[in-house]
Coordinates of C-alpha atoms and ligand atoms in Angstrom, one line a residue:
X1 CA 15.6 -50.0 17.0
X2 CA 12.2 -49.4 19.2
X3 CA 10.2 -46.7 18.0
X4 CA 11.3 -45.5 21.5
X5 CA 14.7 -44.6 20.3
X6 CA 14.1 -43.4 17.1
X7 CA 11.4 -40.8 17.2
X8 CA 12.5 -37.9 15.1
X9 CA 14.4 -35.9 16.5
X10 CA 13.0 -32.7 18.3
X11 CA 10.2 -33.2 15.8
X12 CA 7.0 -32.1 18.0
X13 CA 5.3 -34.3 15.7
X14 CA 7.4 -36.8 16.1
X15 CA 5.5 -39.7 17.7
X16 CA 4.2 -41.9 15.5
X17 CA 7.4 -41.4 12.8
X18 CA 10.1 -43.9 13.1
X19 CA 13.5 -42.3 11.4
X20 CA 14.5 -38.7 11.0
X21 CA 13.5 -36.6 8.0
X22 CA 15.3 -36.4 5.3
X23 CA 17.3 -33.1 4.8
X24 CA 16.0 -32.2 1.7
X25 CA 12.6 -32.2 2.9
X26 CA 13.7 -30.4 5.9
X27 CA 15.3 -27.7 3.7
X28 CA 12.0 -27.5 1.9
X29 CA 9.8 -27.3 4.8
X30 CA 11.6 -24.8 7.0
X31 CA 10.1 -21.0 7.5
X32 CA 11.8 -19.7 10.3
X33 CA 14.3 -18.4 8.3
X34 CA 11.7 -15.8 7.2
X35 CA 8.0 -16.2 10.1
X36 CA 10.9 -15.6 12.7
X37 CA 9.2 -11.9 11.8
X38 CA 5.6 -13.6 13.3
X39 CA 8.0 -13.6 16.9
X40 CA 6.2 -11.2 19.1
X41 CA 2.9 -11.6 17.4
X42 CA 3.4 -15.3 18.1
X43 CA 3.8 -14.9 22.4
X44 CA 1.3 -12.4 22.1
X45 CA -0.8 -15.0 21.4
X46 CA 0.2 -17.6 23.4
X47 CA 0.1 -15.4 26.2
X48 CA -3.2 -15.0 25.7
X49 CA -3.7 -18.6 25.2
X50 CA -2.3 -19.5 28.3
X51 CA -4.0 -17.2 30.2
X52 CA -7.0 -18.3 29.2
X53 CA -6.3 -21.7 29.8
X54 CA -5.3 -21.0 33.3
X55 CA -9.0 -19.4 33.7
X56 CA -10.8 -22.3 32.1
X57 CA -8.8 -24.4 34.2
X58 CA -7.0 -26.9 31.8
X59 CA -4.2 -26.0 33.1
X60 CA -3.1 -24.6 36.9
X61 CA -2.5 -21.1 37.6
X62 CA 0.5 -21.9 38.5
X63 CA 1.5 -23.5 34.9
X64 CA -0.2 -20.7 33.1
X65 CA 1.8 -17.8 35.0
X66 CA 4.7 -20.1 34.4
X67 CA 4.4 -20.0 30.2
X68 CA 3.3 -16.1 30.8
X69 CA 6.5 -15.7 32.2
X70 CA 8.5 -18.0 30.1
X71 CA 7.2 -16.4 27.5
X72 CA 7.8 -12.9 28.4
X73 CA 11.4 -14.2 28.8
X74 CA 11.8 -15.7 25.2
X75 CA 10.3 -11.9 24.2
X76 CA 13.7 -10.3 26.0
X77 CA 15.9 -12.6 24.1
X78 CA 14.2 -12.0 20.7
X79 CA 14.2 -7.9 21.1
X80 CA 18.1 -8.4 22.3
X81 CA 18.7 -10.5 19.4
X82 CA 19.9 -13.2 21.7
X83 CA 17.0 -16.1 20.0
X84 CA 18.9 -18.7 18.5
X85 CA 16.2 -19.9 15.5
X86 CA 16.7 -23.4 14.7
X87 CA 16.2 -24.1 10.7
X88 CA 15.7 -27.9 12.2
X89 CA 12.4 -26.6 14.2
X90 CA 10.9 -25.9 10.9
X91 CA 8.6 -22.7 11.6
X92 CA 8.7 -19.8 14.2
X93 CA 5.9 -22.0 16.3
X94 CA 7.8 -24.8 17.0
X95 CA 11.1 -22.8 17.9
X96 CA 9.2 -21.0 20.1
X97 CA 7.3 -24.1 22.0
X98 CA 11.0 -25.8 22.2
X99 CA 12.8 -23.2 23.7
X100 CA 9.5 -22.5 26.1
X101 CA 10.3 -25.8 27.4
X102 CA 13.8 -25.7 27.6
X103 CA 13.7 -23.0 29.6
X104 CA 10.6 -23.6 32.4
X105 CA 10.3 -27.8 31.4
X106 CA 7.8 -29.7 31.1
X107 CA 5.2 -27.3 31.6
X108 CA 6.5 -26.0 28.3
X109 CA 4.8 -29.0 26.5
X110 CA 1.2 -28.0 28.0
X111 CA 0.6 -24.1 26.3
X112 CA -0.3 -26.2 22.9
X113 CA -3.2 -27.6 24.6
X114 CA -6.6 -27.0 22.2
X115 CA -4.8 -25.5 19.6
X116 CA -3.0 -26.4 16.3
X117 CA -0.3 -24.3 14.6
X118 CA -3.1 -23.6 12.2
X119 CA -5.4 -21.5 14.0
X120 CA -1.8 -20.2 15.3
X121 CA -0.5 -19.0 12.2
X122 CA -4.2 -17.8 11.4
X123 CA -3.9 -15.9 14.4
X124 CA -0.3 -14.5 14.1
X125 CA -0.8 -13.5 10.3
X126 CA -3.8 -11.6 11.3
X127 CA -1.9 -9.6 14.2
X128 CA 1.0 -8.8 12.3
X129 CA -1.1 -7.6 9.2
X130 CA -3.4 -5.4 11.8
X131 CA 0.1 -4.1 13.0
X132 CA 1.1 -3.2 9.3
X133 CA -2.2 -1.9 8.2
X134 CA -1.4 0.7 10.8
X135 CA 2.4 1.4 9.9
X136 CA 1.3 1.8 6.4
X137 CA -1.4 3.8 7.0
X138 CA 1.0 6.1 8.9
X139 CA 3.0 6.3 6.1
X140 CA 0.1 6.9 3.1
X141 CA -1.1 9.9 5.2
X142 CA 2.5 11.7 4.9
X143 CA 2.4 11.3 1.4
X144 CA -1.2 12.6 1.0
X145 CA -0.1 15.7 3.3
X146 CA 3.0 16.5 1.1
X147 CA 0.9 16.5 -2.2
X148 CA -1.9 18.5 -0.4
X149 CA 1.1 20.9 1.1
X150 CA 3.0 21.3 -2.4
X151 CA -0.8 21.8 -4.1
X152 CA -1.2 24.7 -1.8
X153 CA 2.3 25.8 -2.1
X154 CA 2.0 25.5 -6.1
X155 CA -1.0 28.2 -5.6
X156 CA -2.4 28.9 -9.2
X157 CA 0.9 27.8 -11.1
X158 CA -0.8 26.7 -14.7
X159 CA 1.0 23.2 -16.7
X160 CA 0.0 21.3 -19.4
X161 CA -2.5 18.9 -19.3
X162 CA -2.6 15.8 -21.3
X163 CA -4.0 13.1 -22.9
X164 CA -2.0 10.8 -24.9
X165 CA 0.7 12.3 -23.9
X166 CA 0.1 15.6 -26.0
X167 CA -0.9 18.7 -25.1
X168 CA -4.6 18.8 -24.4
X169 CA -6.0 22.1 -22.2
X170 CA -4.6 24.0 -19.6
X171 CA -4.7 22.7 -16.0
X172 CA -3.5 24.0 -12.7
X173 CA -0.3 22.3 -11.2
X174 CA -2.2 21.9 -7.9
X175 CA -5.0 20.0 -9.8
X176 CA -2.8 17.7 -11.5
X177 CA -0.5 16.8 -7.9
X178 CA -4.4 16.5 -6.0
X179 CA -5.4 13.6 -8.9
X180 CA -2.7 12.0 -6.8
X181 CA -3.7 12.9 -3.2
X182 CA -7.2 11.9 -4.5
X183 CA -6.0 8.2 -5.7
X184 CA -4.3 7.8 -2.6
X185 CA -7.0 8.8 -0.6
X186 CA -9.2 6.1 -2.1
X187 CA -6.1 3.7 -1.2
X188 CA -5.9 4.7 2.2
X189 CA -9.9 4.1 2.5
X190 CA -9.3 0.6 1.3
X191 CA -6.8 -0.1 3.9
X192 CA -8.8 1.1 6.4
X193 CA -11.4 -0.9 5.2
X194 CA -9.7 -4.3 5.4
X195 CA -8.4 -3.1 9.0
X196 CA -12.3 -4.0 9.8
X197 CA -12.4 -7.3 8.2
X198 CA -9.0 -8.3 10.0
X199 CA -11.2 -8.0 13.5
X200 CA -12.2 -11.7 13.6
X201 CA -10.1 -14.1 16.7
X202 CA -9.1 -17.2 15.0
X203 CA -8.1 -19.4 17.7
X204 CA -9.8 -22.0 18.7
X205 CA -10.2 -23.4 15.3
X206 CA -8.0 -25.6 16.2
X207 CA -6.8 -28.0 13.1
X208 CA -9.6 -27.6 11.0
X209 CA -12.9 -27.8 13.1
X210 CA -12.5 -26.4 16.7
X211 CA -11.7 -28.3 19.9
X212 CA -13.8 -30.8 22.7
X213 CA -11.9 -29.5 25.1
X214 CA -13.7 -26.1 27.2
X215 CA -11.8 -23.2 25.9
X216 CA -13.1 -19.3 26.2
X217 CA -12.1 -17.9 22.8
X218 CA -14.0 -14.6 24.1
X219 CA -11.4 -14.2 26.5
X220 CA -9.0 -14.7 23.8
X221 CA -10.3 -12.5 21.5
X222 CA -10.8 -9.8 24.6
X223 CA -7.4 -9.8 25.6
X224 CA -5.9 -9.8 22.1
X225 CA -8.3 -6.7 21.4
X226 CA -10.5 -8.5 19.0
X227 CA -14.2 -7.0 18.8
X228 CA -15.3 -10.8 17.1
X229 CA -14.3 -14.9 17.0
X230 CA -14.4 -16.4 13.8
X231 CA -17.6 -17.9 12.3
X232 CA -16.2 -21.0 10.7
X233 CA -13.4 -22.6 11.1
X234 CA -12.7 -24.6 8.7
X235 CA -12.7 -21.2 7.0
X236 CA -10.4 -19.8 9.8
X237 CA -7.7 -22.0 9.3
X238 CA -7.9 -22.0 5.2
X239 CA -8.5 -18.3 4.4
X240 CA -6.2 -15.8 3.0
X241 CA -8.5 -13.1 1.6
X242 CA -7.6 -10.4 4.4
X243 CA -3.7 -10.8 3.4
X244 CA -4.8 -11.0 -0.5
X245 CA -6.9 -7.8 -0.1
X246 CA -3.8 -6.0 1.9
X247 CA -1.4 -7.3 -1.4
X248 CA -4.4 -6.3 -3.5
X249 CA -3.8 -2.8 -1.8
X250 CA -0.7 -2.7 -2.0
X251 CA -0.9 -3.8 -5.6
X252 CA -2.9 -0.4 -6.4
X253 CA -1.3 1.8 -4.2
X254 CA 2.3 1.3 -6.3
X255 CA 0.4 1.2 -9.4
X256 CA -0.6 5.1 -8.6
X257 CA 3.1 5.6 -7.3
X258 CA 4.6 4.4 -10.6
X259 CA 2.2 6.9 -12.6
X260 CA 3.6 9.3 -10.3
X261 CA 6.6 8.3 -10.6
X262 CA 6.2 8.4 -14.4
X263 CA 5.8 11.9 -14.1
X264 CA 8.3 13.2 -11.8
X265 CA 10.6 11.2 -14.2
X266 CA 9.1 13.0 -17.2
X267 CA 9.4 16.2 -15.8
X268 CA 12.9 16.1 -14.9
X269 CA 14.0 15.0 -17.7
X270 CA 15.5 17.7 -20.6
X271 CA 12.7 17.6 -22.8
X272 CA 10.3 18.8 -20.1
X273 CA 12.4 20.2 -17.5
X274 CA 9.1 21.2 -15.9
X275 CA 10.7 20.3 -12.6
X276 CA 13.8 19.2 -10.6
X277 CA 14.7 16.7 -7.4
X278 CA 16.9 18.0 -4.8
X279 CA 20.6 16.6 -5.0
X280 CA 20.4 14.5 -1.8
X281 CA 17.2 12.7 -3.8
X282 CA 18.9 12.4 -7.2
X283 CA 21.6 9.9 -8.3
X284 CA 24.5 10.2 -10.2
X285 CA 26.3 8.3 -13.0
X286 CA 29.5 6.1 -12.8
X287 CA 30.7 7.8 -16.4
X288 CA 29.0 10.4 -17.0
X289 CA 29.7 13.3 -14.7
X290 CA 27.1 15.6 -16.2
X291 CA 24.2 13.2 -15.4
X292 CA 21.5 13.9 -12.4
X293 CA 19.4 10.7 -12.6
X294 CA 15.8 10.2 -10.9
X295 CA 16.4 6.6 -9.6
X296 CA 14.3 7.0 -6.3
X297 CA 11.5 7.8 -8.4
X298 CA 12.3 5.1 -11.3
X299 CA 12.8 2.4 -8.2
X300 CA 9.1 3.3 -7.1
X301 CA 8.1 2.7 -10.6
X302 CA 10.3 -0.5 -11.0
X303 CA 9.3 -1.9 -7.3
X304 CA 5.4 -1.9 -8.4
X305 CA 6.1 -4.8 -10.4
X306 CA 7.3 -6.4 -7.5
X307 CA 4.3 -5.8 -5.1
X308 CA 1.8 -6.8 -8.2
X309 CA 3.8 -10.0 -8.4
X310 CA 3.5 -11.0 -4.9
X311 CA -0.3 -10.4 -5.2
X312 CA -0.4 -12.6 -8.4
X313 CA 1.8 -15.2 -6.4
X314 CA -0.9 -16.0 -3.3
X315 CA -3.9 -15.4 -5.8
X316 CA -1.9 -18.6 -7.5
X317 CA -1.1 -20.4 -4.5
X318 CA -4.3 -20.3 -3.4
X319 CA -6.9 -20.6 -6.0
X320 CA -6.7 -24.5 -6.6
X321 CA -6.5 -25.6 -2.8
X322 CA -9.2 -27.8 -1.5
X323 CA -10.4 -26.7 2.5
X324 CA -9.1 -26.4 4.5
X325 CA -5.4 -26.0 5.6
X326 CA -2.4 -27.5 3.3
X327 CA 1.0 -26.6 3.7
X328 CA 0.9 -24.6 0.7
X329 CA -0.3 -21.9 2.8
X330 CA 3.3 -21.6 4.0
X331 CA 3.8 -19.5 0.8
X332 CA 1.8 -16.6 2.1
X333 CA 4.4 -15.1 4.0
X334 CA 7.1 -14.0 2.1
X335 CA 4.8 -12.2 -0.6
X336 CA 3.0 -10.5 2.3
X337 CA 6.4 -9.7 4.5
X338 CA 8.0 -8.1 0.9
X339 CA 4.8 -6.0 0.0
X340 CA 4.6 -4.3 3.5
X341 CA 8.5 -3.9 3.3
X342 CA 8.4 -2.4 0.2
X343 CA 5.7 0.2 0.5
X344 CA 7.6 1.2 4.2
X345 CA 10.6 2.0 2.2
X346 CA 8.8 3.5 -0.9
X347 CA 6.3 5.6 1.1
X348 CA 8.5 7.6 3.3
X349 CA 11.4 8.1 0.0
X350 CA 8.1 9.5 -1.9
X351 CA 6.9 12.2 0.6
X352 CA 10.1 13.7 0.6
X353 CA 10.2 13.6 -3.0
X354 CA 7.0 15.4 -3.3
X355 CA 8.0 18.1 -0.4
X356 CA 11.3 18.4 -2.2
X357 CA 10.3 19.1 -5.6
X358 CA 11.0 22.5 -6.9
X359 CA 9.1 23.2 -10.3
X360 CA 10.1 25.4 -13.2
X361 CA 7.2 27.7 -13.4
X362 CA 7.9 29.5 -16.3
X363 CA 8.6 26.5 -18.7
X364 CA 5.5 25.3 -16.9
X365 CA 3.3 28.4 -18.0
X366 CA 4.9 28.7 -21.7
X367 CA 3.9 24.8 -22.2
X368 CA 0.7 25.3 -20.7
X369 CA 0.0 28.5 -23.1
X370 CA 0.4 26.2 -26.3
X371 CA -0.4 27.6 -29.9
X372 CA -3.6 25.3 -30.3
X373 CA -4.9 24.6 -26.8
X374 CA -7.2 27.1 -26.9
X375 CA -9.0 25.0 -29.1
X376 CA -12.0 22.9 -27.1
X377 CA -12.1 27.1 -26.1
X378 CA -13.0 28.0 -29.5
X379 CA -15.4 25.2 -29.8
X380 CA -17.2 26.0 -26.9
X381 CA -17.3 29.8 -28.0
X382 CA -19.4 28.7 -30.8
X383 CA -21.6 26.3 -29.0
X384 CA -22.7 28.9 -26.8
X385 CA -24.1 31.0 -29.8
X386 CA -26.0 28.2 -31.0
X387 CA -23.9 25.7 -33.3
X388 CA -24.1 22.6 -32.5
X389 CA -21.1 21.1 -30.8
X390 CA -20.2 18.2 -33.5
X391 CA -20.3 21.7 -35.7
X392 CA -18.6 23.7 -33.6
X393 CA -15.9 20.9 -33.5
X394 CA -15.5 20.8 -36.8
X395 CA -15.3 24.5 -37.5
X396 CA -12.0 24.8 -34.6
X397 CA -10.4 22.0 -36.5
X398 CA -10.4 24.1 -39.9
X399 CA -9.3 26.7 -38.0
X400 CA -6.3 25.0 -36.2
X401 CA -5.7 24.3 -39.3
X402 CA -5.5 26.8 -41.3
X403 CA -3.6 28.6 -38.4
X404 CA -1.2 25.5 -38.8
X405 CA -0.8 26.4 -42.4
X406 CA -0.2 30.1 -41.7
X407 CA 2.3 29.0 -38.7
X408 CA 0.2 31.1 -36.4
X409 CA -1.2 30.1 -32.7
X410 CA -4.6 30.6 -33.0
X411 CA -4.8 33.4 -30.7
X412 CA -3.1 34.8 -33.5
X413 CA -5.4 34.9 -36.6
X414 CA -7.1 38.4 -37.3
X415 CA -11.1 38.0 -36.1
X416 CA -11.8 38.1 -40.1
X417 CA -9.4 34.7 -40.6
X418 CA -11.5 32.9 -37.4
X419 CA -14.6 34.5 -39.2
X420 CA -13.7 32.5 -42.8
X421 CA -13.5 29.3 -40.6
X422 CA -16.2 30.1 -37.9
X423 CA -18.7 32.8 -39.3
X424 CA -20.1 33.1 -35.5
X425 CA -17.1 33.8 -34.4
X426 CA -17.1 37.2 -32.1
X427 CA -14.5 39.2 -30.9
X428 CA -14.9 38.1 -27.2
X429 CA -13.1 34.7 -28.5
X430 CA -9.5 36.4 -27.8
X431 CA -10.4 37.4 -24.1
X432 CA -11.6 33.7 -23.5
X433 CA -8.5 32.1 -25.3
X434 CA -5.7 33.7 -23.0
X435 CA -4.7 31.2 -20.6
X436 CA -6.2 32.9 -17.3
X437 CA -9.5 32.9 -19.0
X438 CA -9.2 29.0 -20.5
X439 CA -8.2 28.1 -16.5
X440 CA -10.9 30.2 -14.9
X441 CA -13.9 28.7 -17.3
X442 CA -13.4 25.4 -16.2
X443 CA -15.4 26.0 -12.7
X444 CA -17.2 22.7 -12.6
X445 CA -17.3 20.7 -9.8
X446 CA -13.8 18.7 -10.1
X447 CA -12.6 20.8 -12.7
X448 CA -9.5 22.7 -13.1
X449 CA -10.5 26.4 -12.3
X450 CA -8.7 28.1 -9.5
X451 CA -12.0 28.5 -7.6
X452 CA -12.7 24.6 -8.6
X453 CA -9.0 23.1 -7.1
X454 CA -9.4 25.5 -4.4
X455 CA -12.1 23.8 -3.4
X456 CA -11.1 20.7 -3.8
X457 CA -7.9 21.3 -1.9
X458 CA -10.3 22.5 1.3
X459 CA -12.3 19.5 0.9
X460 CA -9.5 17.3 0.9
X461 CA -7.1 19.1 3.7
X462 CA -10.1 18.8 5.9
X463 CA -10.6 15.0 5.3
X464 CA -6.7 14.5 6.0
X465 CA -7.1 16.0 9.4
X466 CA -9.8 14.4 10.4
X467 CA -8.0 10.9 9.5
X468 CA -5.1 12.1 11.8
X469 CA -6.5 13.0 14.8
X470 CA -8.4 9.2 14.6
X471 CA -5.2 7.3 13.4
X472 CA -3.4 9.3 16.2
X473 CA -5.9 7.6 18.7
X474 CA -4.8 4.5 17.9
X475 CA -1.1 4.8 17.0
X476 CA 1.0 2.4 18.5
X477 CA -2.3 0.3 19.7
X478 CA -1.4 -3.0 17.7
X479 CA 2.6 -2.7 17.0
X480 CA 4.8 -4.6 19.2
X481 CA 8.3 -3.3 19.9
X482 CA 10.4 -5.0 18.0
X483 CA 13.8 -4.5 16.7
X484 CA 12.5 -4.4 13.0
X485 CA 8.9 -1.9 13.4
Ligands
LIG1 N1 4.5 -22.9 9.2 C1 3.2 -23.3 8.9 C2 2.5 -22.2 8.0 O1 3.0 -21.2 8.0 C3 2.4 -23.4 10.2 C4 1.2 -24.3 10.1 C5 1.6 -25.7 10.0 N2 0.6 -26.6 10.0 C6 0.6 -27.9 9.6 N3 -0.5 -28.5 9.6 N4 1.7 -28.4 9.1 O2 1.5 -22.5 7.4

């Protein structure tokens, strides 16, 4: 056979192969079964591309309105769900060039002119993640407005607060749902964050180390909404840290909704019952009828191990790689498609577990009025008539337990028993150990006094609102319509 005849088949790379690639190789190499997602960011692209070579003059305005078009056709198809993705074209690129030229011909074979499917995929990556960042971001602020909404609705409610998982001083309800709002805040500041660093135009990278041929990868980048072009691009081609920062978000983010998660699962449970989910957000069981499960909140738990895996995957994919591009790179997509997939479907399912959380305020209150909270209370008591705090310490811990020993609380004791432990003991101690007086003394900046959370509830409200009204500038800026978004 000439080399003529047996140029792989519909291979664009076909030309200086002689036989057709073995299936198992194929199988191994094919994405489209998953960057078929890349689509519309793809012919955005291109479009883009072609334009721009159309005004730089390597190719004809005619040709370049011809791929434009073409294009814009393929678009129709893929939005109707009439595409037909070939497993044999290996990647969403190379579907997309073929059918191009199926459908307007030869031209079709021109739109890769000075340009590689590596600055392509660079490119598309980076258009879809700018897309997500703003989906997600969407999302993260419902969340934060249901905690701030259920702080305020909470008003003064008092719980428990821990450490170690044992009672350790009173808190307000609001304060401990804002540690939340705050966390996430922090999140959504490191997402808009990385929405800066995605502002960089790959193309024109080309393979590895740009192009001879007289592109305009302003233009490009002006079309495509880009502010910059790429400084290196070997660099272009080879980097992954924007994606491993959004999986490194994402990684955090469902760290702080499985402690949340944690907690609503704690607190509906009988040993708490500090709260309860509303039926159409709790589960059942196959045997036992009496059963009200939390699984929405112990899937947001369980899915964080997910989204921390797929960070841990491209961290490991691409630590050892030597620059710039290698096919390894490949592997970035699926980790980065299931972390944006799962915190779409785990955001929205936790807002309306947040908004739909009722609470049980009086087991709350009993819980959070313990028999030895009042404790640090005593301690401090005493350090503000002079005992030194290691002291003062020391003297609430004989008194917890003696009042242990005389199965009291330690609101409880007569002033002459606290006396025997604390001989600076005053009578003021039993106004400052009732719970409104424990809650109220906490007034530090941060801390958990009504005045305090208050506070921190204006400071945060006001910060939410602002983010709004400049998301909802930009909404819809960057996200193509497509049947999935
Ligand atoms: N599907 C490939 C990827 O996602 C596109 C780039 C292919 N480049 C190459 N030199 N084989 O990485």
């Amino acid at each position: 056979m000439t080399a003529k005849t047996v140029i792989k088949k519909d291979k664009l790379w076909g030309g200086r192969f002689f036989g057709s690639t073995d299936y198992l190789l194929e199988r191994l190499s094919t994405s489209v079964n998953f960057d078929y997602r890349l689509a519309l960011f793809d012919i955005e692209g291109s479009q883009a591309h072609a334009r721009m070579l159309g005004e730089v003059g390597l190719l004809t305005c005619d040709e370049s309105c011809k791929i434009v078009l073409g294009l814009e056709k393929l678009k129709k198809k893929i939005q109707t769900g009439n595409f037909n993705w070939d497993p044999g074209a290996e990647d969403v690129h190379m579907n997309l060039e073929l059918a191009l030229t199926e459908l307007i011909g030869p031209t079709g074979k021109k739109l890769h002119t000075a340009r590689s499917r590596n600055d392509q995929v660079a490119l598309d990556t980076c258009l879809y993640l700018r897309a997500t960042v703003e989906q997600v971001g969407v999302d993260l602020l419902g969340l934060r407005e249901a905690l701030l909404d259920k702080a305020a609705a909470v008003k003064d409610a008092p719980m428990p607060g821990y450490t170690h998982l044992q009672h350790a001083q009173p808190i307000l309800l609001a304060h401990h749902l804002l540690a939340y709002a705050q966390m996430l805040s922090r999140d959504q500041e490191r997402l808009n964050n990385l929405g800066q660093r995605l502002d960089y135009m790959p193309l024109g990278s080309g393979a590895l180390s740009g192009t001879g041929l007289p592109i305009d990868p302003e233009r490009v980048a002006r079309d495509l909404g880009f502010s910059r072009l790429s400084e290196n691009s070997l660099d272009a081609v080879a980097g992954r840290d924007h994606l491993l920062e959004f999986l490194a978000f994402g990684a955090i983010l469902m760290t702080h909704l499985s402690r949340l998660a944690e907690d609503l699962i704690l607190w509906c449970s009988q040993e708490f019952a500090f709260a309860e989910l509303p039926d159409e957000l709790s589960t059942g069981s196959s045997m036992m009828p009496q059963k009200k499960n939390p699984d929405g909140a112990e899937l947001m738990r369980g899915k964080a191990g997910r989204v921390i895996g797929n960070l841990v995957t491209l961290l490991t994919v691409v630590k050892g790689l030597p620059l710039s591009y290698n096919r390894d790179l490949q592997e970035d997509k699926e980790p980065l498609f299931d972390t944006a997939d799962t915190l779409r479907l785990i955001l929205p399912v936790a807002t309306k577990m947040i908004a739909g959380l009722k609470f049980n305020f009086e087991r709350l209150r009993l819980a959070a009025d313990g028999p030895y909270t009042p404790a640090t209370d005593l301690a401090d008591h005493l350090v503000r008539r002079g005992v030194p705090f290691r002291e003062a310490h020391n003297q609430a811990g004989v008194a917890v337990a003696y009042a242990l020993k005389k199965n009291k609380a330690l609101a409880e004791l007569t002033l002459d028993e606290l006396k025997r432990c604390c001989p600076k003991v005053e009578k003021s101690i039993f106004d400052e150990m009732t719970l409104p007086a424990m809650l109220a003394a906490r007034s530090t900046f941060g801390g958990t006094a009504p005045s305090s959370v208050a506070r921190q509830l204006k400071t945060a409200r006001l910060k939410l609102i602002w983010e709004i009204q400049e998301i909802k500038k930009g909404i819809g800026r960057y996200v193509p319509s497509h049947p999935e978004s």
